[in-house]
Coordinates of C-alpha atoms and ligand atoms in Angstrom, one line a residue:
M1 CA -14.5 10.9 10.3
L2 CA -12.5 12.6 13.0
E3 CA -9.6 14.9 12.3
N4 CA -6.4 14.3 14.2
E5 CA -6.8 17.1 16.6
E6 CA -10.3 15.9 17.4
R7 CA -9.3 12.3 18.0
K8 CA -8.8 12.7 21.7
S9 CA -10.3 9.4 22.9
L10 CA -8.1 6.4 22.9
N11 CA -8.6 3.3 20.8
F12 CA -9.1 0.0 22.5
I13 CA -5.4 -1.0 22.1
E14 CA -4.2 2.3 23.6
N15 CA -6.6 1.7 26.5
I16 CA -5.1 -1.7 27.2
I17 CA -1.6 -0.3 27.0
E18 CA -2.4 2.6 29.3
E19 CA -3.9 0.1 31.8
D20 CA -0.7 -2.0 31.6
L21 CA 1.4 1.0 32.1
K22 CA -0.7 2.2 35.1
E23 CA -0.3 -1.2 36.7
G24 CA 3.4 -1.2 36.1
N25 CA 3.3 -4.3 33.9
N26 CA 6.4 -5.0 31.9
K27 CA 8.3 -2.5 34.0
G28 CA 6.3 0.3 32.4
T29 CA 7.6 -0.4 28.9
V30 CA 5.9 -0.8 25.5
Y31 CA 7.7 -3.1 23.0
T32 CA 5.8 -4.0 19.8
R33 CA 6.9 -5.7 16.5
F34 CA 5.8 -5.8 12.9
P35 CA 6.2 -9.4 11.7
P36 CA 5.9 -9.8 7.9
E37 CA 6.6 -13.0 6.1
P38 CA 9.0 -12.1 3.3
N39 CA 6.9 -13.8 0.6
G40 CA 5.8 -10.7 -1.3
Y41 CA 5.7 -6.9 -1.3
L42 CA 3.9 -5.1 1.5
H43 CA 0.4 -3.7 0.7
I44 CA -1.7 -0.9 2.2
G45 CA -3.1 -3.4 4.8
H46 CA 0.4 -4.0 6.1
A47 CA 0.9 -0.2 6.1
K48 CA -1.9 -0.1 8.7
S49 CA -0.2 -2.7 10.8
I50 CA 3.1 -0.8 10.5
C51 CA 1.6 2.5 11.5
L52 CA -0.1 0.8 14.4
N53 CA 2.9 -1.0 15.7
F54 CA 5.6 1.6 15.2
G55 CA 3.1 4.3 16.0
L56 CA 2.3 2.9 19.4
A57 CA 6.0 2.5 20.1
E58 CA 6.5 6.2 19.3
E59 CA 3.5 7.3 21.3
Y60 CA 4.6 5.5 24.4
N61 CA 8.3 6.0 24.1
G62 CA 8.7 2.3 23.4
K63 CA 10.5 0.2 20.9
C64 CA 9.3 -1.7 17.8
N65 CA 11.1 -4.6 16.0
L66 CA 10.9 -5.4 12.4
R67 CA 10.9 -9.2 12.4
F68 CA 10.8 -11.4 9.3
D69 CA 8.7 -14.5 9.9
D70 CA 10.8 -16.5 7.5
T71 CA 9.8 -20.1 8.3
N72 CA 8.8 -21.2 4.8
P73 CA 11.8 -21.2 2.4
E74 CA 9.5 -22.3 -0.4
K75 CA 8.1 -18.8 -0.9
E76 CA 10.6 -16.5 0.6
E77 CA 13.2 -14.4 -1.0
E78 CA 15.8 -11.7 -0.3
E79 CA 14.1 -9.4 -2.8
Y80 CA 11.1 -9.3 -0.5
V81 CA 13.2 -8.7 2.6
N82 CA 14.8 -5.6 0.9
S83 CA 11.5 -4.2 -0.4
I84 CA 9.9 -4.6 3.1
K85 CA 12.8 -2.7 4.8
K86 CA 12.6 0.0 2.2
D87 CA 8.8 0.4 2.6
V88 CA 8.9 0.6 6.4
Q89 CA 11.6 3.3 6.3
W90 CA 9.9 5.2 3.5
L91 CA 6.8 5.4 5.7
G92 CA 9.0 7.1 8.2
F93 CA 9.6 4.4 10.8
Q94 CA 12.8 2.9 12.2
W95 CA 13.0 -0.4 13.9
E96 CA 15.0 -1.2 17.0
D97 CA 18.6 -2.3 16.3
E98 CA 19.0 -4.7 13.4
P99 CA 16.0 -6.4 11.7
K100 CA 15.1 -9.6 13.4
Y101 CA 14.4 -12.9 11.7
A102 CA 12.5 -15.9 13.0
S103 CA 15.3 -18.0 11.3
D104 CA 17.7 -16.5 14.0
Y105 CA 15.7 -18.6 16.4
F106 CA 15.9 -21.9 14.6
D107 CA 18.4 -23.4 17.0
Q108 CA 16.5 -22.3 20.0
L109 CA 13.2 -23.6 18.5
Y110 CA 14.8 -26.9 17.7
D111 CA 16.0 -27.3 21.3
W112 CA 12.5 -26.4 22.6
A113 CA 11.1 -29.0 20.2
E114 CA 13.4 -31.7 21.7
K115 CA 12.4 -30.5 25.2
L116 CA 8.7 -31.0 24.4
I117 CA 9.5 -34.5 23.1
K118 CA 11.4 -35.3 26.2
V119 CA 8.5 -34.4 28.5
G120 CA 6.1 -36.4 26.3
K121 CA 4.4 -33.3 24.8
A122 CA 5.4 -33.9 21.2
Y123 CA 5.6 -36.9 18.9
I124 CA 6.6 -38.0 15.4
D125 CA 3.7 -38.9 13.2
E126 CA 4.4 -41.0 10.1
Q127 CA 0.9 -40.9 8.6
S128 CA 0.2 -39.2 5.3
A129 CA -1.1 -35.7 5.4
E130 CA -4.5 -36.9 4.2
K131 CA -4.8 -39.4 7.1
I132 CA -3.9 -36.8 9.6
A133 CA -6.5 -34.4 8.1
A134 CA -9.1 -37.1 8.2
Q135 CA -8.5 -37.7 11.9
K136 CA -8.8 -34.0 12.8
G137 CA -12.6 -34.1 13.3
T138 CA -14.8 -31.1 13.0
P139 CA -15.5 -28.2 15.4
T140 CA -18.4 -30.2 16.8
E141 CA -16.8 -33.6 16.6
P142 CA -13.6 -34.6 18.5
G143 CA -10.7 -35.8 16.5
K144 CA -9.1 -39.3 16.6
D145 CA -5.8 -40.1 18.1
S146 CA -3.0 -40.9 15.7
P147 CA -1.7 -44.5 16.1
F148 CA 1.7 -42.8 16.6
R149 CA 0.5 -40.6 19.5
N150 CA 1.9 -42.9 22.2
R151 CA 5.4 -43.7 20.8
S152 CA 8.2 -43.7 23.4
V153 CA 10.1 -40.6 24.0
E154 CA 13.3 -42.4 22.8
D155 CA 11.7 -43.3 19.6
N156 CA 10.4 -39.8 19.0
L157 CA 13.8 -38.3 19.8
N158 CA 15.6 -40.6 17.5
S159 CA 13.3 -40.0 14.6
F160 CA 13.3 -36.2 15.1
R161 CA 17.1 -36.2 15.1
E162 CA 17.1 -38.3 11.9
M163 CA 14.6 -36.0 10.4
K164 CA 16.9 -33.1 11.1
A165 CA 19.9 -35.1 9.7
G166 CA 18.0 -35.5 6.4
K167 CA 17.3 -39.2 6.5
F168 CA 13.7 -38.8 5.2
M169 CA 11.9 -37.4 2.3
E170 CA 9.4 -34.6 2.5
G171 CA 6.0 -35.7 3.8
E172 CA 7.4 -39.0 5.3
M173 CA 6.9 -37.7 8.9
I174 CA 6.2 -34.6 10.9
L175 CA 6.6 -33.6 14.5
R176 CA 3.3 -32.8 16.3
A177 CA 2.5 -31.3 19.6
K178 CA 0.6 -33.6 21.9
V179 CA -2.1 -31.3 23.2
D180 CA -5.8 -32.4 23.0
M181 CA -7.5 -34.2 20.1
A182 CA -10.9 -33.4 21.6
S183 CA -10.3 -29.6 22.1
P184 CA -13.2 -27.5 20.8
N185 CA -10.4 -25.3 19.3
M186 CA -9.1 -27.1 16.2
H187 CA -5.7 -25.5 16.5
M188 CA -5.2 -27.4 19.7
R189 CA -5.7 -30.8 18.1
D190 CA -2.1 -31.9 18.1
P191 CA -0.9 -29.2 15.6
I192 CA 2.2 -29.7 13.5
M193 CA 5.4 -28.3 14.9
Y194 CA 8.0 -29.3 12.3
R195 CA 7.9 -30.5 8.7
I196 CA 10.6 -31.8 6.4
M197 CA 11.5 -29.4 3.5
H198 CA 14.6 -30.1 1.4
K199 CA 14.9 -26.5 0.5
A200 CA 17.6 -23.9 0.9
H201 CA 16.6 -21.0 3.1
H202 CA 17.4 -17.4 2.1
R203 CA 19.4 -17.0 5.3
T204 CA 20.3 -20.3 6.8
G205 CA 21.2 -21.9 3.4
D206 CA 21.4 -25.7 3.6
K207 CA 21.8 -25.9 7.3
W208 CA 18.2 -27.1 7.8
C209 CA 16.0 -29.6 6.1
I210 CA 13.3 -29.4 8.7
Y211 CA 11.5 -26.1 9.3
P212 CA 9.2 -25.0 12.2
M213 CA 5.6 -24.1 11.5
Y214 CA 4.5 -20.5 12.0
D215 CA 2.5 -21.5 15.0
F216 CA 5.5 -23.0 16.7
T217 CA 7.5 -19.9 15.9
H218 CA 5.5 -16.8 16.3
G219 CA 4.7 -16.8 20.1
Q220 CA 8.2 -17.9 20.9
S221 CA 9.8 -15.2 18.8
D222 CA 7.7 -12.6 20.6
Y223 CA 8.8 -14.1 23.8
L224 CA 12.5 -14.1 22.9
E225 CA 12.4 -10.5 21.9
G226 CA 10.6 -9.3 25.0
I227 CA 7.6 -8.1 23.1
T228 CA 5.0 -6.6 25.5
H229 CA 2.1 -6.1 23.1
S230 CA 1.8 -8.5 20.2
L231 CA -0.8 -7.0 17.8
C232 CA -2.2 -9.2 15.1
T233 CA -5.2 -9.5 13.0
L234 CA -8.4 -11.2 14.2
E235 CA -7.8 -14.6 12.5
F236 CA -5.0 -15.2 15.1
E237 CA -7.4 -15.0 18.1
V238 CA -7.9 -18.8 17.9
H239 CA -4.1 -19.4 17.7
R240 CA -3.5 -17.5 21.0
P241 CA -4.3 -20.5 23.3
L242 CA -1.7 -22.5 21.4
Y243 CA 1.0 -19.9 21.6
N244 CA 0.4 -19.8 25.3
W245 CA 0.4 -23.5 25.6
F246 CA 3.8 -23.7 23.9
L247 CA 5.2 -21.0 26.2
D248 CA 3.8 -22.8 29.2
Q249 CA 5.7 -25.9 28.3
I250 CA 9.0 -24.4 27.5
T251 CA 9.4 -21.5 29.9
D252 CA 9.2 -21.0 33.6
T253 CA 9.0 -17.2 33.7
E254 CA 5.8 -15.3 34.3
Y255 CA 6.3 -12.9 31.5
R256 CA 4.1 -13.4 28.4
P257 CA 3.8 -11.2 25.4
R258 CA 0.2 -9.9 25.4
Q259 CA -1.5 -10.7 22.2
I260 CA -4.2 -8.2 21.0
E261 CA -6.3 -8.8 17.9
F262 CA -7.6 -6.1 15.6
A263 CA -9.6 -6.1 12.4
R264 CA -7.6 -6.2 9.2
L265 CA -7.9 -3.4 6.7
N266 CA -10.1 -4.2 3.7
L267 CA -10.5 -1.6 1.0
S268 CA -13.2 -1.4 -1.6
Y269 CA -12.2 -1.9 -5.3
T270 CA -9.0 -3.6 -4.1
V271 CA -7.7 -7.1 -3.6
M272 CA -5.2 -7.3 -0.7
S273 CA -3.9 -10.8 -0.4
K274 CA -0.2 -11.2 -1.2
R275 CA -1.1 -14.5 -3.0
K276 CA -3.4 -12.7 -5.4
L277 CA -1.1 -9.7 -5.9
L278 CA 1.7 -12.2 -6.7
E279 CA -0.6 -13.8 -9.3
L280 CA -1.2 -10.4 -11.0
V281 CA 2.6 -9.8 -11.1
K282 CA 3.4 -13.4 -12.3
K283 CA 0.8 -13.4 -15.0
G284 CA 1.9 -9.9 -16.3
L285 CA -1.5 -8.4 -15.6
V286 CA 0.3 -5.5 -14.1
N287 CA 3.8 -4.2 -14.6
G288 CA 5.4 -5.6 -11.5
W289 CA 4.9 -5.2 -7.7
D290 CA 5.4 -1.4 -8.0
D291 CA 2.9 -0.9 -10.8
P292 CA 1.2 2.3 -9.8
R293 CA -2.2 0.6 -9.9
M294 CA -1.2 -2.0 -7.2
P295 CA -2.3 -1.5 -3.6
T296 CA 1.3 -2.3 -2.6
I297 CA 3.3 0.4 -0.7
S298 CA 5.8 0.5 -3.6
G299 CA 2.9 0.9 -6.1
L300 CA 1.3 3.7 -4.1
R301 CA 4.7 5.4 -3.8
R302 CA 5.3 5.2 -7.5
R303 CA 1.7 6.4 -8.0
G304 CA 2.6 9.5 -6.0
Y305 CA 1.2 8.8 -2.6
T306 CA 3.3 10.4 0.2
P307 CA 4.2 8.7 3.5
E308 CA 2.2 11.4 5.3
S309 CA -0.9 10.6 3.3
I310 CA -0.7 7.0 4.2
R311 CA -0.1 7.7 7.9
N312 CA -3.0 10.1 8.0
F313 CA -5.2 7.6 6.4
S314 CA -4.2 4.9 8.8
D315 CA -4.9 7.3 11.7
R316 CA -8.2 8.2 10.3
I317 CA -9.5 4.7 9.9
G318 CA -8.5 3.8 13.4
V319 CA -8.5 0.3 14.8
A320 CA -11.6 -1.8 15.0
K321 CA -12.5 -5.1 16.7
R322 CA -14.7 -6.3 13.9
D323 CA -14.0 -6.7 10.2
N324 CA -15.2 -3.9 8.0
V325 CA -14.5 -2.4 4.5
I326 CA -13.1 1.0 4.1
D327 CA -14.0 3.0 1.0
V328 CA -11.0 3.5 -1.3
S329 CA -12.1 7.1 -1.7
M330 CA -10.9 7.7 1.9
L331 CA -7.4 6.8 0.7
E332 CA -7.8 9.1 -2.3
Y333 CA -9.0 11.8 0.0
S334 CA -5.9 11.5 2.1
I335 CA -3.5 12.0 -0.8
K336 CA -5.5 14.9 -2.2
E337 CA -5.4 16.6 1.1
D338 CA -1.7 16.2 1.5
L339 CA -0.8 17.1 -2.1
N340 CA -3.0 20.2 -2.0
K341 CA -0.7 21.6 0.6
K342 CA 2.6 20.4 -0.9
S343 CA 2.5 20.3 -4.6
P344 CA 3.4 23.2 -6.9
R345 CA 0.8 24.1 -9.5
V346 CA 1.9 23.8 -13.0
M347 CA 0.3 23.8 -16.4
A348 CA 0.1 20.9 -18.8
V349 CA -2.4 20.3 -21.6
L350 CA -3.3 16.6 -21.9
D351 CA -5.4 16.8 -25.1
P352 CA -4.2 20.0 -26.9
I353 CA -6.0 22.2 -29.4
K354 CA -4.1 25.1 -30.9
I355 CA -5.0 28.7 -30.5
I356 CA -3.4 31.5 -32.7
I357 CA -3.7 34.9 -31.1
T358 CA -4.0 37.0 -34.3
N359 CA -3.3 40.4 -32.7
Y360 CA -0.2 39.3 -30.7
P361 CA 3.1 40.2 -32.3
E362 CA 4.9 37.5 -34.3
G363 CA 8.0 36.2 -32.5
K364 CA 7.4 37.9 -29.2
T365 CA 7.7 36.1 -25.9
E366 CA 6.7 37.4 -22.5
N367 CA 7.7 35.8 -19.3
L368 CA 4.7 36.0 -17.0
E369 CA 4.9 35.5 -13.3
T370 CA 2.7 32.9 -11.6
I371 CA 2.6 31.7 -8.1
N372 CA 3.5 28.1 -7.3
N373 CA 1.0 27.3 -4.7
P374 CA -1.9 29.6 -3.5
E375 CA -2.1 27.4 -0.3
D376 CA 1.5 28.1 0.6
E377 CA 3.1 31.5 -0.2
S378 CA 6.5 30.2 0.9
M379 CA 6.6 28.1 -2.2
G380 CA 7.2 31.3 -4.2
S381 CA 6.6 31.9 -7.9
R382 CA 8.1 31.3 -11.3
T383 CA 7.7 32.6 -14.8
I384 CA 6.0 30.9 -17.8
P385 CA 6.5 32.0 -21.4
F386 CA 3.6 33.4 -23.4
S387 CA 3.5 33.7 -27.1
K388 CA 1.3 34.0 -30.2
D389 CA 0.6 30.2 -30.4
I390 CA -1.0 28.6 -27.4
Y391 CA -2.4 25.2 -26.5
I392 CA -5.5 24.7 -24.5
E393 CA -7.4 21.6 -23.6
R394 CA -9.7 20.4 -26.4
N395 CA -12.6 20.0 -24.0
D396 CA -12.2 23.6 -22.9
F397 CA -13.7 24.6 -26.2
M398 CA -17.2 24.0 -27.5
E399 CA -18.6 25.2 -30.7
D400 CA -22.1 25.0 -29.5
P401 CA -22.0 25.3 -25.8
P402 CA -24.7 24.7 -23.2
R403 CA -25.9 27.7 -21.2
K404 CA -23.6 27.5 -18.2
F405 CA -20.4 26.6 -20.1
F406 CA -17.9 29.2 -19.0
R407 CA -15.0 28.1 -21.1
L408 CA -14.1 29.0 -24.6
A409 CA -16.8 29.2 -27.4
P410 CA -17.2 31.3 -30.5
G411 CA -17.5 35.0 -29.6
K412 CA -16.9 34.2 -25.9
E413 CA -14.1 35.4 -23.7
V414 CA -11.9 33.5 -21.1
R415 CA -8.9 34.3 -19.1
L416 CA -5.7 32.4 -19.7
K417 CA -4.4 31.7 -16.2
S418 CA -1.7 34.2 -15.2
A419 CA -1.9 35.8 -18.6
Y420 CA -4.5 37.7 -20.7
I421 CA -8.2 37.6 -21.6
I422 CA -8.7 36.2 -25.0
K423 CA -11.8 36.0 -27.3
C424 CA -12.5 33.3 -29.8
E425 CA -13.1 34.9 -33.2
E426 CA -13.0 32.0 -35.7
V427 CA -12.9 28.2 -35.8
I428 CA -10.6 26.6 -38.4
K429 CA -11.5 23.1 -39.5
D430 CA -9.9 20.5 -41.8
E431 CA -11.5 18.9 -44.8
K432 CA -13.2 16.4 -42.6
G433 CA -14.8 19.0 -40.4
N434 CA -12.6 18.4 -37.4
I435 CA -11.5 21.5 -35.5
K436 CA -7.9 22.3 -36.4
E437 CA -7.2 25.5 -34.6
L438 CA -8.9 28.5 -33.1
L439 CA -8.2 32.1 -34.1
C440 CA -8.5 34.4 -31.1
T441 CA -7.6 37.9 -30.1
Y442 CA -6.2 39.0 -26.8
D443 CA -6.9 42.2 -24.8
P444 CA -3.4 43.7 -24.0
E445 CA -4.9 45.7 -21.1
T446 CA -5.7 42.6 -19.1
R447 CA -2.4 41.2 -18.2
S448 CA -2.6 39.4 -14.9
G449 CA -1.1 41.1 -11.9
E450 CA -1.2 44.5 -13.6
G451 CA -4.4 45.9 -12.0
S452 CA -6.8 45.0 -14.8
T453 CA -10.3 45.2 -13.5
R454 CA -12.0 43.4 -16.3
K455 CA -13.5 40.1 -15.2
V456 CA -14.6 37.0 -17.1
K457 CA -16.2 33.9 -15.7
G458 CA -13.8 31.2 -16.9
T459 CA -10.1 30.7 -16.4
L460 CA -8.2 28.1 -18.5
H461 CA -4.8 26.5 -18.2
W462 CA -2.6 26.7 -21.3
V463 CA 0.9 26.3 -22.5
S464 CA 2.9 28.3 -25.1
A465 CA 3.2 26.1 -28.2
P466 CA 6.7 26.9 -29.2
H467 CA 8.0 26.6 -25.7
A468 CA 6.0 23.5 -24.6
I469 CA 7.7 20.2 -24.0
N470 CA 6.3 16.8 -24.8
A471 CA 5.6 14.8 -21.7
E472 CA 4.5 11.2 -21.4
V473 CA 1.6 11.0 -19.1
R474 CA 0.3 7.7 -17.7
L475 CA -3.3 8.1 -16.7
Y476 CA -4.0 5.5 -14.0
D477 CA -7.4 4.6 -12.8
R478 CA -8.6 2.0 -10.4
L479 CA -7.3 -1.5 -11.1
F480 CA -10.7 -3.1 -10.5
N481 CA -14.1 -1.9 -11.7
D482 CA -16.0 -3.8 -9.0
E483 CA -16.4 -2.8 -5.4
D484 CA -15.6 -6.3 -4.1
P485 CA -13.6 -8.1 -6.8
D486 CA -12.9 -10.9 -4.4
G487 CA -16.4 -11.4 -3.2
H488 CA -18.1 -13.2 -6.1
K489 CA -18.7 -16.9 -5.8
D490 CA -19.1 -17.4 -9.5
K491 CA -16.3 -15.2 -10.8
N492 CA -12.6 -15.0 -10.2
F493 CA -11.3 -11.6 -9.0
K494 CA -9.4 -11.2 -12.3
A495 CA -12.7 -11.0 -14.2
F496 CA -13.1 -7.5 -12.7
L497 CA -9.8 -6.0 -13.8
N498 CA -10.6 -2.6 -15.2
P499 CA -9.5 -2.6 -18.9
D500 CA -9.2 1.2 -18.8
S501 CA -6.9 1.3 -15.7
L502 CA -4.0 2.7 -17.8
K503 CA -4.0 5.1 -20.7
I504 CA -0.8 6.6 -22.0
I505 CA -0.8 9.9 -23.8
T506 CA 1.6 12.6 -24.8
A507 CA 0.8 16.0 -23.2
K508 CA 2.2 19.5 -23.8
A509 CA 3.7 20.8 -20.7
E510 CA 5.3 24.1 -19.6
P511 CA 9.1 24.1 -20.0
S512 CA 9.8 24.2 -16.2
L513 CA 8.9 20.5 -16.2
K514 CA 11.8 19.6 -18.4
D515 CA 14.1 18.2 -15.8
I516 CA 12.1 16.7 -13.0
K517 CA 13.2 13.9 -10.7
A518 CA 11.3 10.8 -9.7
L519 CA 8.6 11.3 -7.1
D520 CA 8.4 15.1 -7.6
H521 CA 4.8 16.0 -7.1
F522 CA 2.7 18.5 -9.1
Q523 CA -0.8 19.6 -9.5
F524 CA -1.6 20.0 -13.2
Q525 CA -3.9 22.8 -12.8
R526 CA -7.6 22.0 -13.2
I527 CA -6.7 18.3 -13.9
G528 CA -5.2 16.5 -11.0
Y529 CA -2.2 15.5 -9.1
F530 CA 0.7 13.9 -10.9
C531 CA 4.1 12.7 -9.9
A532 CA 7.3 12.2 -11.9
D533 CA 8.0 8.6 -12.7
Q534 CA 11.4 6.9 -12.3
D535 CA 11.3 6.4 -16.1
S536 CA 11.8 10.1 -16.6
L537 CA 15.0 11.1 -18.5
P538 CA 16.6 14.5 -18.8
G539 CA 14.3 16.6 -21.1
K540 CA 11.9 13.6 -21.3
P541 CA 9.6 13.7 -18.3
V542 CA 7.2 10.9 -17.6
F543 CA 4.3 11.6 -15.2
N544 CA 1.9 9.2 -13.4
R545 CA -1.5 10.5 -12.5
T546 CA -1.9 10.1 -8.7
V547 CA -5.5 11.3 -8.5
P548 CA -7.7 13.5 -10.6
L549 CA -9.1 16.7 -9.1
R550 CA -12.8 16.4 -8.9
D551 CA -14.1 17.5 -12.3
S552 CA -16.8 20.0 -11.6
W553 CA -17.0 20.9 -15.3
A554 CA -18.1 17.4 -16.4
K555 CA -21.0 17.7 -14.0
L556 CA -22.1 21.1 -15.3
V557 CA -21.9 19.9 -18.9
K558 CA -24.1 16.9 -18.1
K559 CA -26.7 19.1 -16.4
G560 CA -26.7 21.2 -19.6
Ligands
ATP601 P1 -1.8 -11.5 3.2 O1 -3.0 -12.0 3.8 O2 -2.0 -10.3 2.4 O3 -1.0 -12.5 2.4 P2 -0.4 -11.8 5.6 O4 -1.2 -11.6 6.8 O5 -0.1 -13.2 5.2 O6 -0.9 -11.0 4.4 P3 2.1 -11.2 6.8 O7 3.4 -10.9 6.2 O8 1.9 -12.4 7.6 O9 1.0 -11.1 5.7 O10 1.6 -9.9 7.6 C1 2.5 -9.1 8.5 C2 1.6 -8.4 9.4 O11 0.7 -7.5 8.8 C3 0.8 -9.3 10.3 O12 0.9 -8.9 11.6 C4 -0.6 -9.2 9.7 O13 -1.5 -9.4 10.7 C5 -0.6 -7.7 9.2 N1 -1.5 -7.6 8.2 C6 -1.6 -8.2 7.0 N2 -2.6 -7.8 6.2 C7 -3.2 -6.8 6.9 C8 -4.4 -6.0 6.7 N3 -5.1 -6.1 5.6 N4 -4.7 -5.1 7.7 C9 -4.0 -5.0 8.8 N5 -2.9 -5.7 9.0 C10 -2.5 -6.7 8.2
MG602 MG1 0.6 -14.5 6.8

């Protein structure tokens, strides 16, 4: 893994671009685009494509369009358009001018379709979808010509116009390109250009009842926008000859968008197809597209991921020419690295056990100073109240500890972070033998920051019981408990949903966390990174766990 500063060598796309620039192609400009279909929320795979397209435009002083590939009104919605815009901007990118829409080009595409008909390069096929599929052949066997392949231009034009006018029902006929039924590339075997869909479109309303196929739209959209470098994932490599074929029929300029394919991002422990994510949402297996367990950008945001962490991750994984799987721990590393620098340290106790400091005066409160982030002095300090009654984490105490347990145990001492050294004198239990509270004493000479030289091995986080506030804490874990939930022949990906991916608890938190605002980040000391959820109300904070800190204690205890 290379750090940014070390990443001096160019990736293969940058090499291509630099070569183009050197040769003066496209008048020395770089113009890219990010072309989502608005049929779902964006996921971390899209984030990679966004970082790549907008990133290259930034790097080479170029431009990048946001273009909605909205050719299928059946699945597309305004909600998705808005979420996509929000996500791109949140990642820190801004598109050129207004967002573009493939639907803006419907008139032009229609004219081009007529043009193809007029030069005998497109025809209306009235066969059923099954018939057409049966004639397609296989990669090693040529296809069969449709009996409609040689209709007259006039016939084709009339039918196409009637199709547009709404004279036919869905599936009654389609418009096909007349390319080559024997091509070794299946995409060239007279692909569909237009189909009938009696559906309102989220932007063009009822104007159209025929819609262009993606393959008859994408290359032309790039062309119309003057895109110089059209980056897409590997599966589109075999579509490239078709895009070029269409442009060759309808334009007489030399300019062509240059399509470059790269490997899509795959992440372990994750499914990343919009269709599957939609299924999770629709079936209520998660709480919406922005559920913090989702690999969507909106889910990651709500989980506490920062734009910087996602951009760094995207940089780090680079671009490849072959498919591969990235370990999800790399994504988790990126957020820890970023939050380590940015988040204030605070104290919250997730599973409290009470301590009474028997030699501390009743009713007294001290406000102890503590620094907000040892990684960044400019983040200053704050005070936290200390009193006779304290909460610590239940698993920071053991009645019968193993040898290297440096936390609290009968007769043992620990330091309470930014406060005093305490010693456990007595364990109080209820009738059932469960530990109810611990009686401790404190050493008044050991107040932090006052030059005490006495040292103990363990330091614990804590909160003052009478001052603590209750906080709802949502402990998120990975959504799937299998490395490749989508890769099992005999089982559906949903069989691998992690039943423990969300646990909700009430924690005791220091009072400074009373009024937080959504997306504020914190490190709960010794526990992990947390972020305020949008469900927080004044005085009633709700936190999402972004990632746990590595739990070195658990390991020690195991070793015993
Ligand atoms: P999905 O397969 O998840 O449904 P998609 O490819 O259908 O996604 P689009 O809206 O067509 O989604 O994608 C917009 C852009 O994002 C395309 O250029 C696509 O190649 C790119 N993209 C989608 N998924 C990934 C991924 N996993 N890694 C990198 N780029 C991706
Ligand atoms: Mg797609």
